[in-house]
Coordinates of C-alpha atoms in Angstrom, one line a residue:
M1 CA 112.1 112.1 111.5
I2 CA 110.6 109.0 113.0
R3 CA 112.5 105.6 112.8
I4 CA 110.6 102.4 113.2
N5 CA 112.7 99.3 113.8
H6 CA 111.6 95.6 113.8
L7 CA 108.0 96.5 114.9
S8 CA 105.5 93.7 115.4
K9 CA 101.9 93.7 116.4
G10 CA 99.2 91.1 116.7
Y11 CA 96.1 90.0 118.6
S12 CA 96.0 86.4 120.2
N13 CA 96.6 84.1 117.2
H14 CA 96.3 86.8 114.6
E15 CA 99.5 88.7 113.5
L16 CA 98.7 92.1 112.0
F17 CA 102.3 92.9 110.9
E18 CA 105.8 91.9 111.9
D19 CA 109.3 93.1 111.6
V20 CA 108.4 96.5 110.2
N21 CA 111.3 98.9 109.4
L22 CA 110.3 102.3 108.2
T23 CA 111.3 106.0 108.3
I24 CA 108.9 108.9 108.2
G25 CA 110.7 112.0 107.1
S26 CA 109.9 115.6 107.6
K27 CA 107.5 117.0 104.9
E28 CA 106.6 113.5 103.7
K29 CA 103.0 113.0 102.5
I30 CA 102.2 109.3 103.0
G31 CA 99.2 107.2 102.0
L32 CA 98.7 104.1 104.2
V33 CA 96.9 101.4 102.4
G34 CA 95.7 97.8 103.1
R35 CA 92.6 95.7 103.3
N36 CA 90.0 96.2 106.1
G37 CA 91.4 94.6 109.2
S38 CA 95.0 94.7 108.0
G39 CA 96.1 97.0 110.9
K40 CA 96.1 100.5 109.4
S41 CA 94.2 102.2 112.3
T42 CA 96.2 100.1 114.8
F43 CA 99.5 101.4 113.3
L44 CA 98.3 105.0 113.7
K45 CA 97.4 104.3 117.3
I46 CA 100.9 102.9 118.0
L47 CA 102.4 106.1 116.6
M48 CA 100.2 108.1 118.9
G49 CA 101.2 106.0 121.9
K50 CA 97.7 104.7 122.4
E51 CA 98.4 101.1 121.5
H52 CA 101.1 98.8 122.7
Y53 CA 103.3 96.6 120.5
E54 CA 105.0 93.3 121.1
E55 CA 108.4 93.9 119.6
G56 CA 110.6 96.7 118.1
T57 CA 111.3 100.3 118.8
I58 CA 110.0 103.7 117.6
E59 CA 112.4 106.6 117.7
M60 CA 111.4 110.3 117.3
P61 CA 112.7 113.7 118.5
S62 CA 111.5 114.9 121.9
H63 CA 110.0 118.0 120.4
F64 CA 108.1 116.2 117.6
R65 CA 104.4 117.0 117.7
I66 CA 101.9 114.4 116.4
Q67 CA 98.2 115.2 116.0
S68 CA 95.6 112.6 115.0
L69 CA 92.0 112.9 113.8
E70 CA 90.1 111.8 116.9
Q71 CA 86.9 109.7 116.2
H72 CA 85.4 110.7 119.5
L73 CA 86.1 114.0 121.2
D74 CA 84.5 115.9 124.1
F75 CA 83.6 119.5 123.1
T76 CA 84.6 121.8 126.0
E77 CA 84.0 125.3 124.5
P78 CA 80.7 127.2 124.0
T79 CA 81.2 127.9 120.3
I80 CA 82.7 126.0 117.4
L81 CA 85.1 128.8 116.7
Q82 CA 86.4 128.8 120.2
Q83 CA 86.6 125.0 120.1
V84 CA 88.9 125.0 117.0
C85 CA 90.9 128.0 118.3
Q86 CA 91.7 125.9 121.4
A87 CA 93.8 123.6 119.1
L88 CA 95.9 126.5 117.7
P89 CA 99.6 126.2 118.6
S90 CA 100.4 128.5 121.6
D91 CA 102.6 130.8 119.5
V92 CA 99.7 131.6 117.2
H93 CA 96.9 131.3 119.6
G94 CA 95.5 134.7 118.8
Q95 CA 95.3 134.2 115.1
K96 CA 91.7 133.0 114.9
W97 CA 91.6 133.7 111.1
Q98 CA 93.3 130.4 110.6
A99 CA 90.5 128.6 112.4
E100 CA 87.9 130.6 110.5
S101 CA 89.5 129.7 107.1
I102 CA 89.6 126.0 107.8
L103 CA 86.0 125.9 109.2
M104 CA 84.7 127.7 106.0
G105 CA 86.7 125.3 103.8
L106 CA 85.0 122.4 105.6
G107 CA 81.6 123.8 104.9
F108 CA 80.8 125.9 108.0
T109 CA 79.4 129.4 107.5
K110 CA 80.3 132.6 109.5
A111 CA 76.9 132.4 111.1
D112 CA 77.9 128.9 112.4
F113 CA 81.0 130.2 114.2
E114 CA 79.0 131.3 117.3
R115 CA 76.9 128.2 117.5
A116 CA 77.6 125.4 120.1
P117 CA 79.3 122.2 118.8
D118 CA 76.4 120.1 120.2
E119 CA 73.9 121.9 117.9
F120 CA 75.4 120.2 114.8
S121 CA 74.8 116.8 113.3
S122 CA 77.2 113.9 113.9
G123 CA 78.6 114.4 110.4
M124 CA 79.3 118.1 111.0
Q125 CA 80.9 117.2 114.3
V126 CA 83.3 114.9 112.5
R127 CA 84.2 118.0 110.3
L128 CA 84.7 120.0 113.5
R129 CA 87.2 117.4 114.8
L130 CA 89.0 117.5 111.5
A131 CA 89.2 121.3 111.7
Q132 CA 90.9 121.0 115.1
T133 CA 93.4 118.5 113.7
L134 CA 94.3 120.7 110.7
V135 CA 94.7 123.9 112.6
S136 CA 97.2 122.3 115.1
E137 CA 100.2 122.8 112.8
A138 CA 101.7 119.6 114.1
D139 CA 104.9 118.0 112.6
L140 CA 102.9 114.9 111.7
L141 CA 99.2 114.6 111.1
L142 CA 97.6 111.1 111.4
L143 CA 94.4 111.3 109.3
D144 CA 92.2 108.2 109.6
E145 CA 89.4 108.4 107.0
P146 CA 89.1 112.3 107.1
T147 CA 87.0 112.2 103.9
N148 CA 84.0 110.5 105.8
Y149 CA 81.1 112.9 105.9
L150 CA 82.7 115.5 103.6
D151 CA 80.8 116.7 100.6
I152 CA 82.4 117.1 97.2
L153 CA 83.3 120.7 97.7
S154 CA 84.8 120.1 101.1
L155 CA 86.8 117.2 99.7
R156 CA 88.2 119.4 96.9
W157 CA 89.1 122.1 99.5
L158 CA 90.8 119.4 101.7
E159 CA 92.8 118.2 98.7
R160 CA 94.1 121.8 98.1
F161 CA 94.9 122.2 101.8
L162 CA 96.9 118.9 102.1
K163 CA 98.8 119.7 98.9
S164 CA 100.0 122.9 100.5
W165 CA 100.6 121.4 104.0
K166 CA 104.2 122.2 105.1
G167 CA 104.6 119.2 107.5
S168 CA 104.1 115.5 107.2
F169 CA 101.0 113.5 107.2
I170 CA 99.9 109.8 107.0
L171 CA 96.5 109.4 105.3
V172 CA 94.1 106.5 105.5
T173 CA 91.1 106.8 103.1
H174 CA 88.9 104.5 101.0
D175 CA 88.9 107.2 98.3
R176 CA 91.7 106.1 96.0
T177 CA 91.5 109.1 93.7
F178 CA 91.7 111.6 96.7
M179 CA 94.8 109.7 98.0
K180 CA 96.4 109.6 94.6
K181 CA 96.1 113.4 94.3
V182 CA 97.6 114.3 97.7
V183 CA 100.3 111.8 98.6
K184 CA 103.9 111.5 97.4
Q185 CA 104.7 108.2 99.1
V186 CA 102.7 105.1 100.0
V187 CA 103.0 102.6 102.8
G188 CA 101.3 99.3 102.2
I189 CA 100.3 96.6 104.7
H190 CA 100.0 93.3 102.8
R191 CA 100.1 89.7 104.2
G192 CA 101.5 90.9 107.5
K193 CA 104.4 92.9 106.0
M194 CA 104.8 96.7 105.5
R195 CA 106.7 98.5 102.8
K196 CA 107.1 102.1 101.6
M197 CA 107.7 103.3 98.1
Q198 CA 107.4 106.5 96.0
G199 CA 104.1 107.1 94.2
G200 CA 100.4 106.4 94.8
P201 CA 98.4 103.3 95.7
E202 CA 98.0 102.0 92.2
K203 CA 101.8 101.8 91.8
L204 CA 102.2 99.8 95.0
M205 CA 99.3 97.4 94.1
E206 CA 100.9 96.8 90.6
Q207 CA 104.2 96.1 92.2
I208 CA 102.7 93.6 94.7
H209 CA 100.7 91.9 91.9
R210 CA 103.9 91.5 89.8
E211 CA 105.9 90.1 92.8
E212 CA 103.1 87.6 93.6
E213 CA 103.0 86.5 89.9
V214 CA 106.8 85.9 90.0
H215 CA 106.4 84.1 93.4
E216 CA 103.8 81.7 92.0
K217 CA 105.8 81.0 88.8
T218 CA 108.9 80.3 90.9
R219 CA 106.9 78.0 93.2
L220 CA 105.5 76.0 90.3
N221 CA 109.0 75.7 88.7
Q222 CA 110.4 74.6 92.1
E223 CA 107.7 72.0 92.5
K224 CA 108.6 70.5 89.0
K225 CA 112.3 70.6 89.8
D226 CA 111.8 69.0 93.2
A227 CA 109.7 66.2 91.7
K228 CA 112.5 65.3 89.3
T229 CA 115.0 65.4 92.1
K230 CA 112.9 63.2 94.4
E231 CA 112.4 60.8 91.5
F232 CA 116.2 60.6 91.0
I233 CA 116.8 60.0 94.7
S234 CA 114.1 57.2 94.8
K235 CA 115.4 55.5 91.7
F236 CA 119.2 55.5 92.6
R237 CA 119.2 55.5 96.4
A238 CA 120.1 51.8 96.6
G239 CA 123.0 52.0 94.1
A240 CA 126.5 52.2 95.6
R241 CA 128.0 53.9 92.5
S242 CA 125.4 56.8 92.7
A243 CA 125.4 57.3 96.5
G244 CA 127.3 60.6 96.3
L245 CA 125.0 62.0 93.7
V246 CA 121.9 61.0 95.7
Q247 CA 123.4 62.6 98.9
S248 CA 124.2 65.8 97.0
R249 CA 120.6 66.1 95.8
I250 CA 119.2 65.3 99.3
K251 CA 121.4 68.2 100.8
S252 CA 120.3 70.5 98.0
L253 CA 116.6 69.8 98.8
D254 CA 117.2 70.5 102.5
K255 CA 119.0 73.8 101.9
Q256 CA 116.8 75.4 99.3
K257 CA 114.3 78.1 100.2
I258 CA 110.7 76.9 100.2
H259 CA 108.2 79.0 98.2
K260 CA 104.9 78.3 99.8
K261 CA 101.6 78.7 97.9
L262 CA 100.2 82.1 98.8
A263 CA 96.8 81.9 100.4
K264 CA 94.0 83.4 98.3
L265 CA 92.9 86.7 99.8
P266 CA 89.1 87.1 100.1
E267 CA 87.7 89.5 97.5
I268 CA 84.4 91.3 97.6
N269 CA 82.1 90.7 94.6
F270 CA 79.0 92.7 93.6
H271 CA 76.7 91.6 90.8
F272 CA 73.3 93.2 90.4
K273 CA 70.6 91.4 88.4
S274 CA 68.5 93.4 86.0
E275 CA 64.8 93.2 85.3
V276 CA 63.9 93.8 81.6
F277 CA 62.4 97.2 80.9
N278 CA 60.6 98.1 77.7
G279 CA 59.7 101.8 77.4
S280 CA 61.1 105.3 76.7
H281 CA 61.1 106.5 80.3
L282 CA 61.3 104.8 83.7
L283 CA 60.0 107.8 85.6
R284 CA 59.3 111.4 84.9
A285 CA 59.3 114.2 87.6
T286 CA 57.6 117.4 86.5
N287 CA 57.9 120.6 88.6
I288 CA 58.1 118.6 91.9
S289 CA 58.6 120.6 95.2
Y290 CA 59.2 119.7 98.8
A291 CA 59.8 121.7 102.0
Y292 CA 60.4 120.5 105.5
E293 CA 59.4 124.0 106.7
E294 CA 56.6 126.0 105.1
G295 CA 58.0 128.7 102.8
N296 CA 61.5 127.2 102.7
P297 CA 61.5 124.6 99.9
V298 CA 64.4 122.2 99.6
I299 CA 63.3 121.1 96.2
E300 CA 61.3 123.6 94.0
K301 CA 59.8 123.0 90.6
F302 CA 62.3 120.4 89.7
S303 CA 61.9 118.3 86.5
L304 CA 63.8 115.2 85.3
A305 CA 63.0 112.4 82.8
V306 CA 64.9 109.2 83.6
R307 CA 65.7 107.1 80.6
P308 CA 66.8 103.5 80.2
Q309 CA 70.5 102.9 80.9
D310 CA 71.0 106.4 82.3
R311 CA 73.7 106.9 84.9
I312 CA 72.6 110.0 86.8
A313 CA 74.9 111.4 89.6
I314 CA 73.3 113.8 92.0
I315 CA 76.1 116.0 93.3
G316 CA 76.7 119.1 95.5
P317 CA 77.3 120.2 99.1
N318 CA 75.7 118.5 102.0
G319 CA 72.4 119.8 103.4
K320 CA 71.2 121.2 100.1
G321 CA 68.6 118.5 99.2
K322 CA 70.4 115.7 97.3
S323 CA 69.1 112.8 99.5
T324 CA 65.7 114.5 99.7
L325 CA 65.5 114.5 95.9
L326 CA 66.5 110.8 95.9
R327 CA 63.8 109.9 98.4
L328 CA 61.2 111.8 96.4
L329 CA 62.1 109.9 93.3
V330 CA 61.6 106.5 95.0
N331 CA 58.4 107.7 96.9
D332 CA 60.2 107.4 100.2
L333 CA 58.9 111.0 100.7
V334 CA 55.6 112.3 99.3
I335 CA 56.0 115.2 96.9
Q336 CA 54.1 118.3 98.0
A337 CA 53.6 119.8 94.5
G338 CA 54.1 118.8 91.0
N339 CA 53.8 115.3 89.4
L340 CA 55.9 112.1 89.5
K341 CA 54.9 109.5 87.0
S342 CA 56.4 106.0 87.0
H343 CA 56.3 103.3 84.3
D344 CA 54.1 100.3 85.1
N345 CA 57.1 98.0 84.7
L346 CA 59.4 100.0 87.0
K347 CA 61.2 98.0 89.7
I348 CA 63.4 100.0 92.0
G349 CA 66.2 98.8 94.2
Y350 CA 66.9 101.5 96.9
F351 CA 69.9 101.9 99.1
G352 CA 70.0 104.7 101.6
V353 CA 70.1 105.7 105.3
S354 CA 66.5 104.9 105.8
H355 CA 67.1 101.5 104.1
I356 CA 70.0 100.8 106.5
N357 CA 68.0 101.9 109.5
A358 CA 65.2 99.6 108.5
L359 CA 67.4 96.5 109.2
D360 CA 66.0 94.5 112.1
P361 CA 68.6 94.8 114.9
R362 CA 67.3 91.5 116.4
N363 CA 68.0 89.5 113.2
T364 CA 71.2 87.8 112.2
I365 CA 72.7 88.7 108.8
F366 CA 71.4 85.4 107.5
A367 CA 67.9 85.8 108.9
E368 CA 67.7 89.4 107.6
L369 CA 68.4 88.2 104.0
M370 CA 66.3 85.1 104.2
A371 CA 63.3 87.4 105.1
L372 CA 63.3 88.7 101.6
P373 CA 60.6 87.4 99.3
D374 CA 61.4 84.2 97.4
S375 CA 64.8 83.8 99.2
K376 CA 66.6 80.5 98.8
E377 CA 69.2 79.4 101.4
Q378 CA 71.9 78.4 98.9
L379 CA 71.7 81.7 97.0
V380 CA 71.7 83.7 100.2
R381 CA 74.8 81.9 101.4
R382 CA 76.5 82.5 98.1
V383 CA 75.8 86.2 98.2
C384 CA 76.9 86.4 101.8
G385 CA 80.2 84.8 100.8
S386 CA 80.6 87.2 97.9
L387 CA 80.3 90.1 100.4
L388 CA 82.8 88.5 102.8
F389 CA 80.2 87.1 105.3
T390 CA 81.6 83.6 105.6
G391 CA 81.3 80.8 108.2
E392 CA 80.0 81.9 111.5
S393 CA 80.0 85.6 110.6
V394 CA 76.5 85.1 109.0
K395 CA 75.2 84.5 112.5
K396 CA 76.2 88.0 113.7
Q397 CA 73.3 90.1 114.9
I398 CA 72.5 93.3 112.9
S399 CA 72.8 95.3 116.2
K400 CA 76.5 94.1 116.6
L401 CA 77.6 95.1 113.1
S402 CA 79.8 98.0 112.1
G403 CA 78.7 100.7 109.7
G404 CA 80.6 99.0 106.9
E405 CA 79.0 95.6 107.6
K406 CA 75.5 97.1 107.7
S407 CA 76.2 98.7 104.3
R408 CA 77.2 95.4 102.9
V409 CA 74.0 93.8 104.2
G410 CA 72.0 96.6 102.5
L411 CA 73.8 96.0 99.3
A412 CA 73.2 92.2 99.6
K413 CA 69.5 92.9 99.6
L414 CA 69.9 94.7 96.2
I415 CA 72.0 91.8 94.9
L416 CA 69.3 89.3 95.9
S417 CA 66.5 91.2 94.0
K418 CA 65.9 92.0 90.3
N419 CA 65.5 95.7 89.4
N420 CA 65.7 97.9 86.4
L421 CA 66.5 101.0 88.4
L422 CA 69.1 101.2 91.2
V423 CA 68.9 104.3 93.5
L424 CA 71.9 104.6 95.8
D425 CA 72.6 107.2 98.4
E426 CA 76.3 107.3 99.3
P427 CA 76.9 103.6 98.6
T428 CA 80.7 103.8 99.1
N429 CA 80.6 105.0 102.7
H430 CA 82.4 102.6 105.0
L431 CA 83.8 100.5 102.1
D432 CA 87.5 100.1 101.6
M433 CA 89.4 100.9 98.3
E434 CA 89.0 97.5 96.8
S435 CA 85.3 97.4 97.6
C436 CA 84.7 100.9 96.1
L437 CA 86.3 99.8 92.9
A438 CA 84.4 96.5 92.8
L439 CA 81.1 98.4 93.4
T440 CA 81.8 100.9 90.6
E441 CA 82.6 98.2 88.1
A442 CA 79.4 96.3 89.1
L443 CA 77.3 99.4 88.6
E444 CA 79.0 100.0 85.2
A445 CA 78.1 96.5 84.1
F446 CA 74.5 96.7 85.4
P447 CA 72.2 96.6 82.3
G448 CA 69.6 98.8 83.9
T449 CA 69.5 102.4 85.1
V450 CA 71.4 103.9 88.0
I451 CA 70.7 107.1 90.0
F452 CA 73.2 107.8 92.8
V453 CA 74.3 110.4 95.3
S454 CA 78.1 110.4 95.8
H455 CA 81.0 112.6 96.7
D456 CA 83.5 110.1 95.2
E457 CA 84.8 112.0 92.2
A458 CA 86.4 108.8 90.7
M459 CA 83.0 107.0 90.8
I460 CA 81.1 110.0 89.5
G461 CA 83.6 110.5 86.6
K462 CA 83.6 106.8 85.7
L463 CA 79.8 106.2 85.8
A464 CA 77.8 109.4 85.3
T465 CA 76.4 110.1 81.9
R466 CA 74.1 112.9 83.3
L467 CA 74.3 115.1 86.4
V468 CA 71.9 116.8 88.8
V469 CA 74.0 119.6 90.3
F470 CA 73.2 121.4 93.5
D471 CA 75.3 124.5 93.4
G472 CA 75.1 128.2 94.0
G473 CA 71.6 128.0 95.4
Q474 CA 70.3 126.3 92.2
V475 CA 69.6 122.8 91.0
K476 CA 70.6 122.1 87.4
V477 CA 70.4 119.1 85.1
I478 CA 73.6 118.7 83.0
E479 CA 73.2 116.4 80.0
R480 CA 76.9 115.5 80.1
G481 CA 79.4 113.7 82.4
Y482 CA 81.5 115.0 85.3
D483 CA 84.7 115.8 83.3
Y484 CA 82.7 118.0 80.9
F485 CA 81.1 119.8 83.9
L486 CA 84.5 120.5 85.5
E487 CA 86.1 121.7 82.3
N488 CA 83.2 123.8 80.9
I489 CA 81.0 124.9 83.9
G490 CA 82.7 124.3 87.2
W491 CA 81.5 124.8 90.8
V492 CA 80.0 128.2 91.6
E493 CA 80.8 127.8 95.3
E494 CA 84.5 127.2 94.6
E495 CA 84.7 130.3 92.4
I496 CA 83.0 132.3 95.1
D497 CA 85.6 131.2 97.6
V498 CA 88.4 132.2 95.2
S499 CA 86.7 135.6 94.6
F500 CA 86.4 136.2 98.4
K501 CA 90.1 135.5 98.8
K502 CA 91.2 137.7 96.0
E503 CA 88.8 140.6 96.4
G504 CA 87.7 140.4 100.0
S505 CA 84.1 140.2 98.8
T506 CA 81.4 138.8 101.1
N507 CA 78.3 139.3 98.9
K508 CA 77.4 136.2 97.1
E509 CA 74.6 137.9 95.2
I510 CA 77.0 140.5 93.8
Y511 CA 79.3 137.7 92.7
L512 CA 76.6 135.7 91.0
E513 CA 75.3 138.8 89.2
K514 CA 78.8 139.5 87.9
K515 CA 79.2 135.8 86.9
E516 CA 76.0 136.0 84.9
K517 CA 77.1 139.2 83.1
S518 CA 80.3 137.5 82.3
K519 CA 78.5 134.5 80.9
Q520 CA 76.3 136.7 78.7
L521 CA 79.3 138.6 77.4
R522 CA 81.0 135.3 76.5
L523 CA 77.9 134.3 74.6
A524 CA 77.9 137.7 72.8
Q525 CA 81.5 137.3 71.9
K526 CA 80.8 133.9 70.4
K527 CA 78.0 135.4 68.4
L528 CA 80.3 138.2 67.2
A529 CA 82.9 135.8 65.9
K530 CA 80.3 133.7 64.2
L531 CA 78.7 136.8 62.6
E532 CA 82.0 138.1 61.3
K533 CA 82.7 134.8 59.7
S534 CA 79.2 134.8 58.1
L535 CA 79.6 138.3 56.8
L536 CA 82.9 137.5 55.1
K537 CA 81.3 134.5 53.5
M538 CA 78.2 136.6 52.3
E539 CA 80.4 139.4 50.9
A540 CA 82.5 136.9 48.9
E541 CA 79.3 135.3 47.6
Q542 CA 78.0 138.8 46.7
E543 CA 81.1 139.6 44.7
E544 CA 80.8 136.3 42.8
N545 CA 77.1 136.9 42.2
T546 CA 77.8 140.4 40.8
L547 CA 80.2 138.9 38.2
L548 CA 77.6 136.3 37.2
L549 CA 74.9 138.9 37.0
S550 CA 77.1 141.1 34.8
Q551 CA 77.8 138.2 32.5
A552 CA 74.1 137.4 32.2
Y553 CA 73.5 141.0 31.1
T554 CA 76.2 140.8 28.5
E555 CA 74.8 137.5 27.1
K556 CA 71.2 138.8 27.5
N557 CA 70.2 135.7 29.4
N558 CA 66.9 136.7 30.9
A559 CA 66.5 133.7 33.1
D560 CA 70.0 134.1 34.7
M561 CA 69.4 137.9 35.0
R562 CA 66.2 137.3 37.0
S563 CA 67.9 134.5 39.2
Y564 CA 71.1 136.4 40.0
G565 CA 69.2 139.7 40.4
A566 CA 66.9 138.2 43.0
K567 CA 69.9 136.7 44.8
A568 CA 71.7 140.1 44.8
K569 CA 68.7 141.7 46.6
D570 CA 68.6 138.9 49.2
L571 CA 72.4 139.1 49.8
H572 CA 72.2 142.9 50.1
K573 CA 69.4 142.7 52.7
N574 CA 71.1 140.0 54.8
I575 CA 74.4 141.9 54.8
E576 CA 72.7 145.1 55.9
T577 CA 70.9 143.2 58.7
S578 CA 74.1 141.5 59.8
Y579 CA 76.1 144.8 59.9
K580 CA 73.4 146.3 62.2
E581 CA 73.7 143.2 64.5
L582 CA 77.5 143.5 64.4
E583 CA 77.3 147.1 65.4
R584 CA 75.0 146.2 68.4
L585 CA 77.3 143.4 69.6
L586 CA 80.4 145.6 69.3
E587 CA 78.7 148.3 71.5
E588 CA 77.7 145.6 74.0
E589 CA 81.3 144.4 74.2
A590 CA 82.6 147.9 74.6
G591 CA 80.3 148.3 77.6
H592 CA 82.3 145.7 79.5
P593 CA 85.8 147.3 79.7
D594 CA 86.6 145.3 82.8
Q595 CA 86.3 142.0 81.1

């Protein structure tokens, strides 16, 4: 257990937090929340002993092991497997299967195990550092934004890993849904104070909101009461008979606790303007293909029609072609085969890596936005303020901005333009929880069409009306939302992982073939049930028709005899055909005894 007593930390004239009193118990799963700049990362560094503090004490057992997710780490081993095995505890140093399991969960393949760490992209190197942290089996993990650069499947794997983690961890992430799924307690930094409570981030925010409402009501009541008291003092101060009452009220004013008005905290605000669109389709991709290397297409014969007010999420593992597809749709890459047709009135607002990289590093934030066509100073300043660029901060050079600040500049460019199609590649990267929520709400309110790549399951679930899914070596268009996908289709790659663990299988093709057979069997079983129901209905109808035909013969009603006779022939023929189909389906089902 860690005990934190009366801890305070600040920089020059800015106090981050003061008089913090917390305990961190064994096996506690804690989410650390607070606005950007509130001191979350600083607090983790203090626990690691990498940052000093002004006041207070931190007590922990001498044998207590803390492991943090390092943002920068020198790789010393020749392969990634050896690099991760280096972080194994000494008592299990030879059990490299633990390192292999974590690497595969985070998206590495067995073929990657023998490659050098420096061969991988910066995003995959972040995953490698995360693997080293998770394999350490420390008493306390400090995870500062571990979800950055993880794709949706790696995120889902990490969720399962942390749920089963035997020790404690403190998690900082902008992904509110991910945090809610894995933490049991939450510690919040708010207005320089820290508190801990059971539950997730929403529960804490609701509690803070209620307390601040009560504070404001108390303050206003106090002001009214104080005004009446001061009026009484002023009115009767000179009277000898009321001197005692006046002095009593003066002492009461001096002793009472003052409820100061809470400063309004800055809130980010997104609002995207829409250009009117009249037409049935904004763009239509037909059998488009693209390859970075000849003979190895990333996108192959893909078709998609984009309609007004669509919310299309492009989802799947990293490195499979999601961003490439996005760039093809906005003509940021030239298609190599197929056809892409855009409506004459289409106006696209694009946000992506190439968009961020295109910011002029020599410009200030203000100059970069003023360079847009038809920019007006007052509007630019208002948009800057809505994205928390206020005062002198608008004069910061692009080259000096953090990743999150550059993202906000890119989003500001979209806000300052009018579009009927927004195309966004990982727009929530580098944003905090409040900003992610505000962006999702703004995109939901946007009257136009949105196509976006994201690994944020909350954002996908909230926005997406259609999906483009990269999974199991295929690209599929799903005409439903994310909840439907999870409940009725699911991730092939996740099912393969489960199959490998249960059966020791290593052949993806065998698994996919088995999955396809199972799918065909389920379809046959549905047909069988439908056919049985139809047969029962036809046989009941045949019995009724026989009675009516018999009655027509008795009454010598020629018209009814012809009508019911013809119907009897049709029913007999349909029943015979249905029984043959029923026999075929039963044989097909019998041929799958393992199902």
